[in-house]
XYZ file of N, CA and C in Angstrom:
585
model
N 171.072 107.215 -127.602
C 172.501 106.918 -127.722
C 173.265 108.159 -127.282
N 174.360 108.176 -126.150
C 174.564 109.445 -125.877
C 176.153 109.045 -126.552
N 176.350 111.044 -126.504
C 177.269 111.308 -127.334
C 179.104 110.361 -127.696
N 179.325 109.808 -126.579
C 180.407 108.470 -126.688
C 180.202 107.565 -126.984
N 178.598 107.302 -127.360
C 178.527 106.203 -128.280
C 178.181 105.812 -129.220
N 177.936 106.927 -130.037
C 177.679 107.572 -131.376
C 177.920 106.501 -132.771
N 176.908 106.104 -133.344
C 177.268 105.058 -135.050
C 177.238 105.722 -135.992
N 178.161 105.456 -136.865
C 178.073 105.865 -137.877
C 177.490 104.509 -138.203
N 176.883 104.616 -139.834
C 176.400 103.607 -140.498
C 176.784 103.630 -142.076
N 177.098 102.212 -142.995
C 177.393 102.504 -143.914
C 176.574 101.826 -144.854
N 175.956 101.851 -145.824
C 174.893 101.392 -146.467
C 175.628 101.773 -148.041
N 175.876 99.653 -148.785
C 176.220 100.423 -150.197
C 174.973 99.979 -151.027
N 174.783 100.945 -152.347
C 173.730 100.669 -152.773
C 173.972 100.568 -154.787
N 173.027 99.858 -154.772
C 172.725 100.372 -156.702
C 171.438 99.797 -156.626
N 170.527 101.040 -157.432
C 169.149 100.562 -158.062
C 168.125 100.019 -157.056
N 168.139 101.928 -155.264
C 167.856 100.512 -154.326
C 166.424 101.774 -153.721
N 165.744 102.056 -155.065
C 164.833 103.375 -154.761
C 163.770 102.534 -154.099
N 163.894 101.186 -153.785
C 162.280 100.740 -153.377
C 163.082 100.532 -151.879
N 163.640 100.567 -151.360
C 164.091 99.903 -150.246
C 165.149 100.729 -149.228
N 165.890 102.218 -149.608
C 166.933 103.039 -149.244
C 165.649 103.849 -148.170
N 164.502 104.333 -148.316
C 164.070 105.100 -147.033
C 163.577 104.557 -146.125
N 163.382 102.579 -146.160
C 163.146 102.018 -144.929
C 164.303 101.672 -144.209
N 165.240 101.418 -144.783
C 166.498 101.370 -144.324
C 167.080 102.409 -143.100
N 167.428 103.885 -144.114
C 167.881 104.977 -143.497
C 166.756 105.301 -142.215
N 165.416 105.287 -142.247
C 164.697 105.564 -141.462
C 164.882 104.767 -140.258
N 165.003 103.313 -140.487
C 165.629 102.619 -139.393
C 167.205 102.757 -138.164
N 167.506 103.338 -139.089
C 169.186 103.868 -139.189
C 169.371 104.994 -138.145
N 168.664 105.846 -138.413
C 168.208 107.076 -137.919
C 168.053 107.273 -136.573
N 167.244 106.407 -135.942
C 167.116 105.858 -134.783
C 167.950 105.719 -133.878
N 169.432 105.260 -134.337
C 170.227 104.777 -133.386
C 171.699 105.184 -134.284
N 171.543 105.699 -135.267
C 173.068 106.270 -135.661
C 173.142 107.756 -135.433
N 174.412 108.224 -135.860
C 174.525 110.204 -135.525
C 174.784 110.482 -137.040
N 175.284 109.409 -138.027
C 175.229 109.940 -139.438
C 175.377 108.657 -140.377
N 174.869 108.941 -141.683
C 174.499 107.509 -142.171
C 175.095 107.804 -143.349
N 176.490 106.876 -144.242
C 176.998 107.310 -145.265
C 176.400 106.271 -146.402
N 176.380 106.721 -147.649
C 175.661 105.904 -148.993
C 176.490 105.376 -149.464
N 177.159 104.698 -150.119
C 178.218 104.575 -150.708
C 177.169 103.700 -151.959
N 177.161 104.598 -153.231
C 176.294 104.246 -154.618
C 177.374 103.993 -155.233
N 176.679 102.693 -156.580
C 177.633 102.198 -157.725
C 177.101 103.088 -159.178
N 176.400 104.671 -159.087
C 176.291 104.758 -160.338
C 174.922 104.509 -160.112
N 173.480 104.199 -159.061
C 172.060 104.235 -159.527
C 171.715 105.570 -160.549
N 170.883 104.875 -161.691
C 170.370 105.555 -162.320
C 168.440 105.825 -161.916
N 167.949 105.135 -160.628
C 166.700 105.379 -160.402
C 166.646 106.456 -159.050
N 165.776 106.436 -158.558
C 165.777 107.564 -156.822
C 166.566 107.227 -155.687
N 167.356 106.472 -155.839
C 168.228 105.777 -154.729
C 168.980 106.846 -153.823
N 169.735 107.726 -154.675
C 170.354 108.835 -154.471
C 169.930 109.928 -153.728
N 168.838 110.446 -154.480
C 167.985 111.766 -154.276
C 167.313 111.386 -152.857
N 166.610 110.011 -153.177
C 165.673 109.597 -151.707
C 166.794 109.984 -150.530
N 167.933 109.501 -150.763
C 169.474 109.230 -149.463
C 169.314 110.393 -149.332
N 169.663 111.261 -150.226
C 169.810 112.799 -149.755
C 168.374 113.704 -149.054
N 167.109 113.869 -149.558
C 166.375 113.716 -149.016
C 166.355 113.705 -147.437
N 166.660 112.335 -146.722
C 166.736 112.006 -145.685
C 167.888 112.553 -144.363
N 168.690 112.987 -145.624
C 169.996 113.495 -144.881
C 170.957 112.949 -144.741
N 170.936 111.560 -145.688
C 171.993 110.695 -145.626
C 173.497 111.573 -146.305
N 174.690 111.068 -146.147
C 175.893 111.425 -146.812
C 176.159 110.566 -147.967
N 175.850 110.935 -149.651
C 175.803 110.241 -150.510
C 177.493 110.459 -151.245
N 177.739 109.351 -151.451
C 178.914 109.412 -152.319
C 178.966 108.201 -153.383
N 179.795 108.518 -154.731
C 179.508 107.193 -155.324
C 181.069 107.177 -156.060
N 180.871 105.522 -156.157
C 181.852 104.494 -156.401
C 182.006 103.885 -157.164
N 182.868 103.781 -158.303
C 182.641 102.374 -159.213
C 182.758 100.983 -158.378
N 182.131 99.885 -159.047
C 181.303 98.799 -158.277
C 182.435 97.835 -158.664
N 183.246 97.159 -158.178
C 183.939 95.660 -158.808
C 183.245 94.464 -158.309
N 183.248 94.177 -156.733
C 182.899 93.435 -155.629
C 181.963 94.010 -154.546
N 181.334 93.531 -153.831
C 180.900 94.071 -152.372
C 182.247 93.890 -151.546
N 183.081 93.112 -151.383
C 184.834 92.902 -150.654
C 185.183 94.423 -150.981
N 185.570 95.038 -152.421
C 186.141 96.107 -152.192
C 185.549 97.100 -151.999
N 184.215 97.314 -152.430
C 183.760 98.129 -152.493
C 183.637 98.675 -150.887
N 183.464 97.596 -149.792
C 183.403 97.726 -148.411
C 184.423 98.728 -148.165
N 185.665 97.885 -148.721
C 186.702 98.052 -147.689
C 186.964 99.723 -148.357
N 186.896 100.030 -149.558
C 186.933 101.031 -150.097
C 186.165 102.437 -149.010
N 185.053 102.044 -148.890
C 184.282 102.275 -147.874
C 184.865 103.181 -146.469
N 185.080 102.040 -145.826
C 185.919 101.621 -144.287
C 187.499 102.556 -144.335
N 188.470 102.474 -145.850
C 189.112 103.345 -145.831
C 189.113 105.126 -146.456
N 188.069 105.365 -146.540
C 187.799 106.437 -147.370
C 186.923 107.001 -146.449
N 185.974 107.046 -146.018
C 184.791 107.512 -145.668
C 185.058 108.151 -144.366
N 184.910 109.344 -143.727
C 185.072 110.085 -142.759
C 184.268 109.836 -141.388
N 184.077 108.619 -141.506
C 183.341 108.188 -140.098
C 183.644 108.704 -139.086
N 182.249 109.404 -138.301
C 183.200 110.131 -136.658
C 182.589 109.378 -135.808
N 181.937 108.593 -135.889
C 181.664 107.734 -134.792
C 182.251 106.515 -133.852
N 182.038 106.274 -132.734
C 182.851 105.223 -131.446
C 182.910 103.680 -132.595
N 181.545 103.873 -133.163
C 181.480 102.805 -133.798
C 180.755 103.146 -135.159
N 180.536 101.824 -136.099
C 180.319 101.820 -137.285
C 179.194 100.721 -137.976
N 178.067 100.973 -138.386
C 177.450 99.428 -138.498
C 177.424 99.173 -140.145
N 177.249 98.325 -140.284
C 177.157 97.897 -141.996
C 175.908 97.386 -141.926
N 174.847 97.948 -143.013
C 173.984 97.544 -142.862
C 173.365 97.898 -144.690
N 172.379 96.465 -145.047
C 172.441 96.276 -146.720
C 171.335 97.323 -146.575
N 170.971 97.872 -148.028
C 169.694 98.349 -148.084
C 168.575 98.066 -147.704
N 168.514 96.805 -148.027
C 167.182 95.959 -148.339
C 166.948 95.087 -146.339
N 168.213 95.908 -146.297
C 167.662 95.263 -144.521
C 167.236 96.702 -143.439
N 166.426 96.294 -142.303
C 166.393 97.377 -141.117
C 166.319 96.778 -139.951
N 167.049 97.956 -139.008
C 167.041 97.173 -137.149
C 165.205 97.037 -137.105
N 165.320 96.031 -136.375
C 163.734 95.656 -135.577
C 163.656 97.070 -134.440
N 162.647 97.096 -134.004
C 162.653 97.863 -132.758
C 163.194 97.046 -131.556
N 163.164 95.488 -131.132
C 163.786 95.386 -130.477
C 165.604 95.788 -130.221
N 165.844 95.673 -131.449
C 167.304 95.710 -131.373
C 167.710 97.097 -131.184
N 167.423 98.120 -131.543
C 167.580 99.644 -131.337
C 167.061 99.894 -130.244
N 166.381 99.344 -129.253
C 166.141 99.512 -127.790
C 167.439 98.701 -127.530
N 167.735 98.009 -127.796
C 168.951 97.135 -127.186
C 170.223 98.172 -127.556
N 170.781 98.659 -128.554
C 171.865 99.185 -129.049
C 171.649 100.179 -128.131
N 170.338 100.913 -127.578
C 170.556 102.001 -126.873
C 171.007 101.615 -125.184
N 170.469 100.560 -125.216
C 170.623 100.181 -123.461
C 172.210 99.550 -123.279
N 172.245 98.885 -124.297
C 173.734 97.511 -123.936
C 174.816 98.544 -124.480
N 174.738 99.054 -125.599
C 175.928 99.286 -126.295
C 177.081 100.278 -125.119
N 176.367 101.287 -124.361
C 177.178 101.891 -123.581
C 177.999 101.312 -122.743
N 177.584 100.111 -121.914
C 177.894 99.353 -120.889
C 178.763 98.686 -121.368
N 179.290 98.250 -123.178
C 180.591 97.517 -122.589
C 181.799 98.202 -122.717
N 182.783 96.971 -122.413
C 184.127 98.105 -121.926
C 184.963 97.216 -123.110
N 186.177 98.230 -123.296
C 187.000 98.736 -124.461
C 187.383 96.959 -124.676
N 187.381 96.730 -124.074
C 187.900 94.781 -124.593
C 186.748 94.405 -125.901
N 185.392 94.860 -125.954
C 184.774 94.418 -126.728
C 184.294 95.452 -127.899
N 185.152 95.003 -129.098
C 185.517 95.823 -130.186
C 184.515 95.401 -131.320
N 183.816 94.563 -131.058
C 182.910 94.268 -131.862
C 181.440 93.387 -131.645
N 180.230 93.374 -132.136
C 178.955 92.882 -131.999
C 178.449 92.153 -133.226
N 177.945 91.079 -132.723
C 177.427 89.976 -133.655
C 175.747 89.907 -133.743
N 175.658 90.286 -134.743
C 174.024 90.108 -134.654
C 173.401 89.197 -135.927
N 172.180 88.929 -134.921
C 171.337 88.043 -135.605
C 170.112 88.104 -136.913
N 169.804 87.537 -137.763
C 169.603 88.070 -139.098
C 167.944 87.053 -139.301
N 167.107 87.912 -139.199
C 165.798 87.064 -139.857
C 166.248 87.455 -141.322
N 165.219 86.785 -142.127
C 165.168 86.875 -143.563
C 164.038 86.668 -144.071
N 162.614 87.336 -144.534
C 161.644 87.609 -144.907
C 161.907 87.448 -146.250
N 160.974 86.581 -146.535
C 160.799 85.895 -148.016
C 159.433 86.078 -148.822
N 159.090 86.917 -149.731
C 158.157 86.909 -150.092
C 156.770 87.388 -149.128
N 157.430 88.067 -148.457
C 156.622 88.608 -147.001
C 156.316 87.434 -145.828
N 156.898 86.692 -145.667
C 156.939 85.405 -144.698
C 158.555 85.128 -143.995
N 158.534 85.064 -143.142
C 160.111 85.101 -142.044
C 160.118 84.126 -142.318
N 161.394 83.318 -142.912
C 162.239 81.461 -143.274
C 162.226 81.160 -141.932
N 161.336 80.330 -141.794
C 161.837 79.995 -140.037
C 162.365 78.029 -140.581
N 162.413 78.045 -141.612
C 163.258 76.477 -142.118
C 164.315 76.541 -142.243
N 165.043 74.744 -142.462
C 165.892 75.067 -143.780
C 167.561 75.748 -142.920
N 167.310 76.187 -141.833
C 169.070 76.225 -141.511
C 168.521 76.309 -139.729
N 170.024 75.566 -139.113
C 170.217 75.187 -138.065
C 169.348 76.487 -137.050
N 169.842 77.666 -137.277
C 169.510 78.956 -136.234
C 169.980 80.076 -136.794
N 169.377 81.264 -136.690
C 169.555 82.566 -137.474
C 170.897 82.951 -137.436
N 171.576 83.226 -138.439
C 172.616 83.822 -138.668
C 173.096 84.698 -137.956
N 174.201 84.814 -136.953
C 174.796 86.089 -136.192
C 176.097 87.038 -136.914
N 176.009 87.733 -137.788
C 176.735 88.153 -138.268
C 177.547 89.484 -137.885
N 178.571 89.563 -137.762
C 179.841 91.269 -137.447
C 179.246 92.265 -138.294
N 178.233 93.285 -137.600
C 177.534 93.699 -138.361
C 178.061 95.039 -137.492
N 178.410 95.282 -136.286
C 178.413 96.399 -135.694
C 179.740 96.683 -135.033
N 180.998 97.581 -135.343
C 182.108 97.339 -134.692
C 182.893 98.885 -134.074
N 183.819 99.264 -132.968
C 184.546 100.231 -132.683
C 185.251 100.541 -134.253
N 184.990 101.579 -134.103
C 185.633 102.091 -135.746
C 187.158 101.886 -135.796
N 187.406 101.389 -136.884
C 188.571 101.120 -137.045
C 189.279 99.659 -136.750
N 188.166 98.720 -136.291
C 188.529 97.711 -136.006
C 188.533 96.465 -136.717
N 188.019 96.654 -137.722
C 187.407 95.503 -138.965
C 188.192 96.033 -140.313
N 188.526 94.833 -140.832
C 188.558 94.690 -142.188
C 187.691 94.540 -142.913
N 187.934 94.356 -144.143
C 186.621 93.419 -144.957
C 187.464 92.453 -145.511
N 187.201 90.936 -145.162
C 187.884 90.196 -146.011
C 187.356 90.001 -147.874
N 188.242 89.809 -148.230
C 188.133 89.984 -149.684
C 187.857 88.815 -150.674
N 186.780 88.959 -150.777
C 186.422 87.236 -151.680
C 185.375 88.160 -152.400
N 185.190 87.169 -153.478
C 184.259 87.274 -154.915
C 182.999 87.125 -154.410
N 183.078 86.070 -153.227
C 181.564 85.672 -152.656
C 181.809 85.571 -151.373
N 180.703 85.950 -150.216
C 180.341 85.483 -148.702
C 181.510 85.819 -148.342
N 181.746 87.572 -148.621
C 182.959 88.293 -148.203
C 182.105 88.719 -146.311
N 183.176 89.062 -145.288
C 182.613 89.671 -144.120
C 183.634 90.323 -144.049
N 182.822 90.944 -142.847
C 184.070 91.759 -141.579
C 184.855 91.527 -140.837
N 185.828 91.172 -140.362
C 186.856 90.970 -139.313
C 187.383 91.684 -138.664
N 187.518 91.170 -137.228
C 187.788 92.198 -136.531
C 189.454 91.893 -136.230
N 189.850 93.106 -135.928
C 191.661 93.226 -136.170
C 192.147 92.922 -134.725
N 191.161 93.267 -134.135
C 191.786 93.030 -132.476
C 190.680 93.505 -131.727
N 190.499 92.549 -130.528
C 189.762 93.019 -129.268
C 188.514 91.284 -129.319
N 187.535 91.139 -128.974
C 186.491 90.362 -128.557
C 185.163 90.912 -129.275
N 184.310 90.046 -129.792
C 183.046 90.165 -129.871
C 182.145 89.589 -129.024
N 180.427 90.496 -128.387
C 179.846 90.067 -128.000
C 178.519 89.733 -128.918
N 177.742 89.063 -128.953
C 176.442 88.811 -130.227
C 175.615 89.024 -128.968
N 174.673 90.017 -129.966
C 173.839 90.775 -129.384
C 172.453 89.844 -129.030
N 171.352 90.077 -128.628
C 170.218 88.913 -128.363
C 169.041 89.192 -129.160
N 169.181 90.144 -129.842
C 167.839 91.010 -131.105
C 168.236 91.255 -132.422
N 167.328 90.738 -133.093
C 168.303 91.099 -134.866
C 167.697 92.086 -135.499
N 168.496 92.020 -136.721
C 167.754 93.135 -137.617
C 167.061 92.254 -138.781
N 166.750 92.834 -139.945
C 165.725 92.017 -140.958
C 166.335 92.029 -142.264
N 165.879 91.202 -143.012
C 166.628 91.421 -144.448
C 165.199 90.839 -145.454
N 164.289 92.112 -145.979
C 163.456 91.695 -146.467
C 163.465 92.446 -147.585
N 163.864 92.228 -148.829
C 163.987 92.932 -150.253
C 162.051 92.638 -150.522
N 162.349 93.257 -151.116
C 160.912 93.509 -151.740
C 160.378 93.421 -152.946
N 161.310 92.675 -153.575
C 160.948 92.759 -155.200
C 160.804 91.413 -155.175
N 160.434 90.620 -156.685
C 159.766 89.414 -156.693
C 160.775 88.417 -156.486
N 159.884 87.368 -157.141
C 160.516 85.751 -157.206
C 161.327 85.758 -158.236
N 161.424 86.673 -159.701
C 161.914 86.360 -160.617
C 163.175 87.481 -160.545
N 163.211 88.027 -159.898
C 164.017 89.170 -159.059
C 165.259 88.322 -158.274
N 164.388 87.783 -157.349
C 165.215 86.527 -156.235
C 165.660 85.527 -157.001
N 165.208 84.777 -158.055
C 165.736 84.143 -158.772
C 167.035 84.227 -159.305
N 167.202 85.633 -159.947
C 168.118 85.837 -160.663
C 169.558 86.323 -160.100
N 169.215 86.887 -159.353
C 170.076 87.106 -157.879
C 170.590 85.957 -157.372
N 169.939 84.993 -156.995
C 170.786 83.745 -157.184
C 171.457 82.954 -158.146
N 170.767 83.038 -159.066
C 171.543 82.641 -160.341
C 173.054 83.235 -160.901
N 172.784 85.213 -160.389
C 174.087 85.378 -160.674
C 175.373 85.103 -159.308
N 174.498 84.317 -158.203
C 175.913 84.182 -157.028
C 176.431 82.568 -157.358
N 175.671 81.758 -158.199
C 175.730 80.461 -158.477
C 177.048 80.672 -159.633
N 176.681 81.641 -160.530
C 177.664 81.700 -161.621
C 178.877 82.291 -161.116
N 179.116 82.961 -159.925
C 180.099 83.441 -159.044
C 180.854 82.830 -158.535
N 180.284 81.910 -157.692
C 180.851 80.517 -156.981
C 181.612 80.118 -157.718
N 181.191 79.501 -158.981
C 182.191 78.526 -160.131
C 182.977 79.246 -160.810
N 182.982 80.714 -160.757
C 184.045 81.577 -161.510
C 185.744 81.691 -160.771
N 185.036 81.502 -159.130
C 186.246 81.731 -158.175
C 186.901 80.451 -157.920
């Protein structure tokens, strides 16, 4: 990635010591600096970030909506661009060969990138169960996105310019169990009906 096209990356976390150095290590690859934004972990989440060389800072937690945008306005990003990326996810190698080849080549009309999302379940990729992998505003010219603000299935928006969706995704494979995943859904179910 040469120097004009430089990512920052923003990664928020709590309680994410099994999953923060595959992340950042992925990160690494194709960003120039990678910021933490913690709710208060009380396990290695922190120490591991720092460790690595990440920029750790922490936040009280309300939402992932504010906590983003909290993020996006606070955080000293010096990069062309900015990616959001969860803990528990990392770029494939295809896609970080891609961010290095495509990302230079486009021109200032395209302010933002849509990418595509496997999801590893229990160590098995969902290839059921929904139409085609998710392309989500995961990568944008800094300064160009909001975070829209909802309780649930909050994103990014972009304020102005075009998105292109990229042709390689990244992964979203947490690593902890079924009764883990369970409950995690259980508390976005009790979310839904609160809003």
């Amino acid at each position: 990635m040469n120097k004009k096209n430089q990512i920052s990356a923003i990664v928020l976390t709590f309680q994410e010591e099994l999953h923060i150095a595959r992340c950042i290590k992925s990160l690494q690859r194709v960003c120039s600096e990678i910021f933490i934004v913690d709710s208060f972990s009380t396990d290695k989440t922190c120490e591991t970030a720092k460790s690595l060389g990440a920029h750790v800072v922490q936040h009280e937690y309300i939402n992932q909506a504010q906590q983003f945008q909290w993020a996006l306005d606070t955080l000293p990003c010096k990069g062309d661009w900015v990616m959001r990326l969860d803990a528990d996810e990392y770029l494939t190698e295809e896609l970080i060969n891609e961010l290095q080849e495509e990302l230079p080549k486009l021109n200032h009309e395209y302010t933002g990138c849509y990418i595509l999302r496997d999801i590893v379940f229990l160590g098995k990729n969902l290839q059921h169960g929904r139409l085609k992998p998710p392309a989500i505003l995961r990568l944008w010219r800094n300064g160009a996105v909001y975070m829209e603000q909802r309780w649930m299935d909050e994103r990014c928006v972009l304020k102005y310019g075009k998105a292109v969706t990229l042709t390689n995704r990244f992964v979203d494979h947490n690593l902890n169990g079924l009764t883990w995943w369970t409950q995690k859904h259980n508390n976005y179910a009790s979310r839904e009906l609160a809003v």
